[in-house]
């Protein structure tokens, strides 16, 4: 099981044009920024929920407005996208290639 748990939108991809390893890798590199942002949003949402639970458990004030949550998730996504290591980017690119292959089948 992969450590990445993300749904990638392949609806705008011309699967017929993906024939060689280079084609798959090129498409993965194109998708990588969006997938990094999506993964960052997922991390942000999970972190937000954990923080809210901790605050609730300690009697702290909850910041649960949808706009605050959205802003937190977007900032987390941008930070994740900027700060992803070379290794993380490569692993995610490999994952995208694997998903593209499965989706093409």
mmCIF file with all atom_site columns, C-alpha atoms in Angstrom:
data_model
loop_
_atom_site.group_PDB
_atom_site.id
_atom_site.type_symbol
_atom_site.label_atom_id
_atom_site.label_alt_id
_atom_site.label_comp_id
_atom_site.label_asym_id
_atom_site.label_entity_id
_atom_site.label_seq_id
_atom_site.pdbx_PDB_ins_code
_atom_site.Cartn_x
_atom_site.Cartn_y
_atom_site.Cartn_z
_atom_site.occupancy
_atom_site.B_iso_or_equiv
_atom_site.pdbx_formal_charge
_atom_site.auth_seq_id
_atom_site.auth_comp_id
_atom_site.auth_asym_id
_atom_site.auth_atom_id
_atom_site.pdbx_PDB_model_num
ATOM 1   C CA . UNK A 1 1   ? 0.000   0.000  0.000   1.00 0.00 ? 1   UNK A CA 1
ATOM 2   C CA . UNK A 1 2   ? 1.324   3.417  -0.948  1.00 0.00 ? 2   UNK A CA 1
ATOM 3   C CA . UNK A 1 3   ? 1.898   6.156  1.595   1.00 0.00 ? 3   UNK A CA 1
ATOM 4   C CA . UNK A 1 4   ? 0.117   8.570  -0.748  1.00 0.00 ? 4   UNK A CA 1
ATOM 5   C CA . UNK A 1 5   ? -3.624  8.660  -0.330  1.00 0.00 ? 5   UNK A CA 1
ATOM 6   C CA . UNK A 1 6   ? -4.813  11.048 -2.984  1.00 0.00 ? 6   UNK A CA 1
ATOM 7   C CA . UNK A 1 7   ? -7.242  10.976 -5.866  1.00 0.00 ? 7   UNK A CA 1
ATOM 8   C CA . UNK A 1 8   ? -5.635  12.360 -8.988  1.00 0.00 ? 8   UNK A CA 1
ATOM 9   C CA . UNK A 1 9   ? -7.822  13.871 -11.688 1.00 0.00 ? 9   UNK A CA 1
ATOM 10  C CA . UNK A 1 10  ? -6.839  12.250 -14.978 1.00 0.00 ? 10  UNK A CA 1
ATOM 11  C CA . UNK A 1 11  ? -9.923  13.431 -16.873 1.00 0.00 ? 11  UNK A CA 1
ATOM 12  C CA . UNK A 1 12  ? -8.000  15.983 -18.977 1.00 0.00 ? 12  UNK A CA 1
ATOM 13  C CA . UNK A 1 13  ? -5.263  13.571 -20.008 1.00 0.00 ? 13  UNK A CA 1
ATOM 14  C CA . UNK A 1 14  ? -4.988  12.096 -23.469 1.00 0.00 ? 14  UNK A CA 1
ATOM 15  C CA . UNK A 1 15  ? -4.249  8.539  -22.408 1.00 0.00 ? 15  UNK A CA 1
ATOM 16  C CA . UNK A 1 16  ? -3.727  7.428  -26.008 1.00 0.00 ? 16  UNK A CA 1
ATOM 17  C CA . UNK A 1 17  ? -0.679  9.711  -26.198 1.00 0.00 ? 17  UNK A CA 1
ATOM 18  C CA . UNK A 1 18  ? 1.001   7.903  -23.301 1.00 0.00 ? 18  UNK A CA 1
ATOM 19  C CA . UNK A 1 19  ? 3.068   5.205  -24.936 1.00 0.00 ? 19  UNK A CA 1
ATOM 20  C CA . UNK A 1 20  ? 6.669   5.401  -23.724 1.00 0.00 ? 20  UNK A CA 1
ATOM 21  C CA . UNK A 1 21  ? 8.166   5.665  -20.244 1.00 0.00 ? 21  UNK A CA 1
ATOM 22  C CA . UNK A 1 22  ? 9.170   9.216  -21.138 1.00 0.00 ? 22  UNK A CA 1
ATOM 23  C CA . UNK A 1 23  ? 5.529   10.078 -21.990 1.00 0.00 ? 23  UNK A CA 1
ATOM 24  C CA . UNK A 1 24  ? 4.366   8.850  -18.590 1.00 0.00 ? 24  UNK A CA 1
ATOM 25  C CA . UNK A 1 25  ? 7.140   10.703 -16.767 1.00 0.00 ? 25  UNK A CA 1
ATOM 26  C CA . UNK A 1 26  ? 6.491   13.937 -18.664 1.00 0.00 ? 26  UNK A CA 1
ATOM 27  C CA . UNK A 1 27  ? 2.801   13.784 -17.791 1.00 0.00 ? 27  UNK A CA 1
ATOM 28  C CA . UNK A 1 28  ? 3.642   13.027 -14.148 1.00 0.00 ? 28  UNK A CA 1
ATOM 29  C CA . UNK A 1 29  ? 5.937   16.077 -13.999 1.00 0.00 ? 29  UNK A CA 1
ATOM 30  C CA . UNK A 1 30  ? 3.132   18.194 -15.427 1.00 0.00 ? 30  UNK A CA 1
ATOM 31  C CA . UNK A 1 31  ? 0.692   16.917 -12.809 1.00 0.00 ? 31  UNK A CA 1
ATOM 32  C CA . UNK A 1 32  ? 3.150   17.093 -9.910  1.00 0.00 ? 32  UNK A CA 1
ATOM 33  C CA . UNK A 1 33  ? 2.478   20.709 -8.754  1.00 0.00 ? 33  UNK A CA 1
ATOM 34  C CA . UNK A 1 34  ? -1.289  20.150 -8.579  1.00 0.00 ? 34  UNK A CA 1
ATOM 35  C CA . UNK A 1 35  ? -0.874  16.800 -6.844  1.00 0.00 ? 35  UNK A CA 1
ATOM 36  C CA . UNK A 1 36  ? 1.550   18.319 -4.318  1.00 0.00 ? 36  UNK A CA 1
ATOM 37  C CA . UNK A 1 37  ? -0.984  21.060 -3.577  1.00 0.00 ? 37  UNK A CA 1
ATOM 38  C CA . UNK A 1 38  ? -3.789  18.513 -3.202  1.00 0.00 ? 38  UNK A CA 1
ATOM 39  C CA . UNK A 1 39  ? -1.681  16.371 -0.905  1.00 0.00 ? 39  UNK A CA 1
ATOM 40  C CA . UNK A 1 40  ? -0.807  19.489 1.102   1.00 0.00 ? 40  UNK A CA 1
ATOM 41  C CA . UNK A 1 41  ? -4.507  20.320 1.429   1.00 0.00 ? 41  UNK A CA 1
ATOM 42  C CA . UNK A 1 42  ? -5.173  16.812 2.699   1.00 0.00 ? 42  UNK A CA 1
ATOM 43  C CA . UNK A 1 43  ? -2.402  17.233 5.272   1.00 0.00 ? 43  UNK A CA 1
ATOM 44  C CA . UNK A 1 44  ? -3.826  20.637 6.213   1.00 0.00 ? 44  UNK A CA 1
ATOM 45  C CA . UNK A 1 45  ? -7.323  19.262 6.687   1.00 0.00 ? 45  UNK A CA 1
ATOM 46  C CA . UNK A 1 46  ? -6.087  16.413 8.878   1.00 0.00 ? 46  UNK A CA 1
ATOM 47  C CA . UNK A 1 47  ? -3.922  18.794 10.903  1.00 0.00 ? 47  UNK A CA 1
ATOM 48  C CA . UNK A 1 48  ? -6.844  21.221 11.315  1.00 0.00 ? 48  UNK A CA 1
ATOM 49  C CA . UNK A 1 49  ? -9.085  18.463 12.617  1.00 0.00 ? 49  UNK A CA 1
ATOM 50  C CA . UNK A 1 50  ? -6.409  17.243 15.042  1.00 0.00 ? 50  UNK A CA 1
ATOM 51  C CA . UNK A 1 51  ? -5.827  20.777 16.336  1.00 0.00 ? 51  UNK A CA 1
ATOM 52  C CA . UNK A 1 52  ? -9.552  21.295 16.817  1.00 0.00 ? 52  UNK A CA 1
ATOM 53  C CA . UNK A 1 53  ? -9.822  18.050 18.783  1.00 0.00 ? 53  UNK A CA 1
ATOM 54  C CA . UNK A 1 54  ? -6.873  19.026 20.997  1.00 0.00 ? 54  UNK A CA 1
ATOM 55  C CA . UNK A 1 55  ? -8.330  22.476 21.625  1.00 0.00 ? 55  UNK A CA 1
ATOM 56  C CA . UNK A 1 56  ? -11.692 20.964 22.455  1.00 0.00 ? 56  UNK A CA 1
ATOM 57  C CA . UNK A 1 57  ? -10.057 18.491 24.822  1.00 0.00 ? 57  UNK A CA 1
ATOM 58  C CA . UNK A 1 58  ? -8.243  21.252 26.701  1.00 0.00 ? 58  UNK A CA 1
ATOM 59  C CA . UNK A 1 59  ? -11.266 23.549 26.813  1.00 0.00 ? 59  UNK A CA 1
ATOM 60  C CA . UNK A 1 60  ? -9.650  25.969 24.377  1.00 0.00 ? 60  UNK A CA 1
ATOM 61  C CA . UNK A 1 61  ? -11.527 28.132 21.913  1.00 0.00 ? 61  UNK A CA 1
ATOM 62  C CA . UNK A 1 62  ? -12.314 26.396 18.639  1.00 0.00 ? 62  UNK A CA 1
ATOM 63  C CA . UNK A 1 63  ? -11.605 28.127 15.346  1.00 0.00 ? 63  UNK A CA 1
ATOM 64  C CA . UNK A 1 64  ? -14.059 26.168 13.323  1.00 0.00 ? 64  UNK A CA 1
ATOM 65  C CA . UNK A 1 65  ? -15.358 28.610 10.740  1.00 0.00 ? 65  UNK A CA 1
ATOM 66  C CA . UNK A 1 66  ? -15.266 27.189 7.225   1.00 0.00 ? 66  UNK A CA 1
ATOM 67  C CA . UNK A 1 67  ? -13.326 30.190 5.914   1.00 0.00 ? 67  UNK A CA 1
ATOM 68  C CA . UNK A 1 68  ? -10.619 29.823 8.588   1.00 0.00 ? 68  UNK A CA 1
ATOM 69  C CA . UNK A 1 69  ? -10.350 26.107 7.855   1.00 0.00 ? 69  UNK A CA 1
ATOM 70  C CA . UNK A 1 70  ? -10.117 26.746 4.100   1.00 0.00 ? 70  UNK A CA 1
ATOM 71  C CA . UNK A 1 71  ? -7.452  29.419 4.607   1.00 0.00 ? 71  UNK A CA 1
ATOM 72  C CA . UNK A 1 72  ? -5.444  27.070 6.838   1.00 0.00 ? 72  UNK A CA 1
ATOM 73  C CA . UNK A 1 73  ? -5.693  24.250 4.289   1.00 0.00 ? 73  UNK A CA 1
ATOM 74  C CA . UNK A 1 74  ? -4.632  26.522 1.416   1.00 0.00 ? 74  UNK A CA 1
ATOM 75  C CA . UNK A 1 75  ? -1.639  27.854 3.340   1.00 0.00 ? 75  UNK A CA 1
ATOM 76  C CA . UNK A 1 76  ? -0.625  24.327 4.313   1.00 0.00 ? 76  UNK A CA 1
ATOM 77  C CA . UNK A 1 77  ? -0.913  23.282 0.655   1.00 0.00 ? 77  UNK A CA 1
ATOM 78  C CA . UNK A 1 78  ? 1.318   26.156 -0.502  1.00 0.00 ? 78  UNK A CA 1
ATOM 79  C CA . UNK A 1 79  ? 3.879   25.412 2.199   1.00 0.00 ? 79  UNK A CA 1
ATOM 80  C CA . UNK A 1 80  ? 3.866   21.699 1.399   1.00 0.00 ? 80  UNK A CA 1
ATOM 81  C CA . UNK A 1 81  ? 4.231   22.398 -2.310  1.00 0.00 ? 81  UNK A CA 1
ATOM 82  C CA . UNK A 1 82  ? 7.196   24.761 -1.743  1.00 0.00 ? 82  UNK A CA 1
ATOM 83  C CA . UNK A 1 83  ? 8.981   22.656 0.843   1.00 0.00 ? 83  UNK A CA 1
ATOM 84  C CA . UNK A 1 84  ? 8.599   19.120 -0.491  1.00 0.00 ? 84  UNK A CA 1
ATOM 85  C CA . UNK A 1 85  ? 12.001  17.473 -0.637  1.00 0.00 ? 85  UNK A CA 1
ATOM 86  C CA . UNK A 1 86  ? 13.529  16.217 -3.851  1.00 0.00 ? 86  UNK A CA 1
ATOM 87  C CA . UNK A 1 87  ? 12.973  12.662 -2.588  1.00 0.00 ? 87  UNK A CA 1
ATOM 88  C CA . UNK A 1 88  ? 9.295   13.322 -1.821  1.00 0.00 ? 88  UNK A CA 1
ATOM 89  C CA . UNK A 1 89  ? 8.804   14.868 -5.247  1.00 0.00 ? 89  UNK A CA 1
ATOM 90  C CA . UNK A 1 90  ? 10.445  11.872 -6.938  1.00 0.00 ? 90  UNK A CA 1
ATOM 91  C CA . UNK A 1 91  ? 8.381   9.382  -4.934  1.00 0.00 ? 91  UNK A CA 1
ATOM 92  C CA . UNK A 1 92  ? 5.211   11.279 -5.769  1.00 0.00 ? 92  UNK A CA 1
ATOM 93  C CA . UNK A 1 93  ? 6.165   11.477 -9.441  1.00 0.00 ? 93  UNK A CA 1
ATOM 94  C CA . UNK A 1 94  ? 6.727   7.699  -9.450  1.00 0.00 ? 94  UNK A CA 1
ATOM 95  C CA . UNK A 1 95  ? 3.340   7.246  -7.775  1.00 0.00 ? 95  UNK A CA 1
ATOM 96  C CA . UNK A 1 96  ? 1.659   9.414  -10.434 1.00 0.00 ? 96  UNK A CA 1
ATOM 97  C CA . UNK A 1 97  ? 3.279   7.323  -13.197 1.00 0.00 ? 97  UNK A CA 1
ATOM 98  C CA . UNK A 1 98  ? 2.013   4.157  -11.500 1.00 0.00 ? 98  UNK A CA 1
ATOM 99  C CA . UNK A 1 99  ? -1.502  5.619  -11.220 1.00 0.00 ? 99  UNK A CA 1
ATOM 100 C CA . UNK A 1 100 ? -1.449  6.754  -14.851 1.00 0.00 ? 100 UNK A CA 1
ATOM 101 C CA . UNK A 1 101 ? -0.551  3.233  -15.937 1.00 0.00 ? 101 UNK A CA 1
ATOM 102 C CA . UNK A 1 102 ? -3.397  1.752  -13.884 1.00 0.00 ? 102 UNK A CA 1
ATOM 103 C CA . UNK A 1 103 ? -5.828  4.364  -15.168 1.00 0.00 ? 103 UNK A CA 1
ATOM 104 C CA . UNK A 1 104 ? -4.832  3.683  -18.784 1.00 0.00 ? 104 UNK A CA 1
ATOM 105 C CA . UNK A 1 105 ? -5.586  -0.048 -18.407 1.00 0.00 ? 105 UNK A CA 1
#
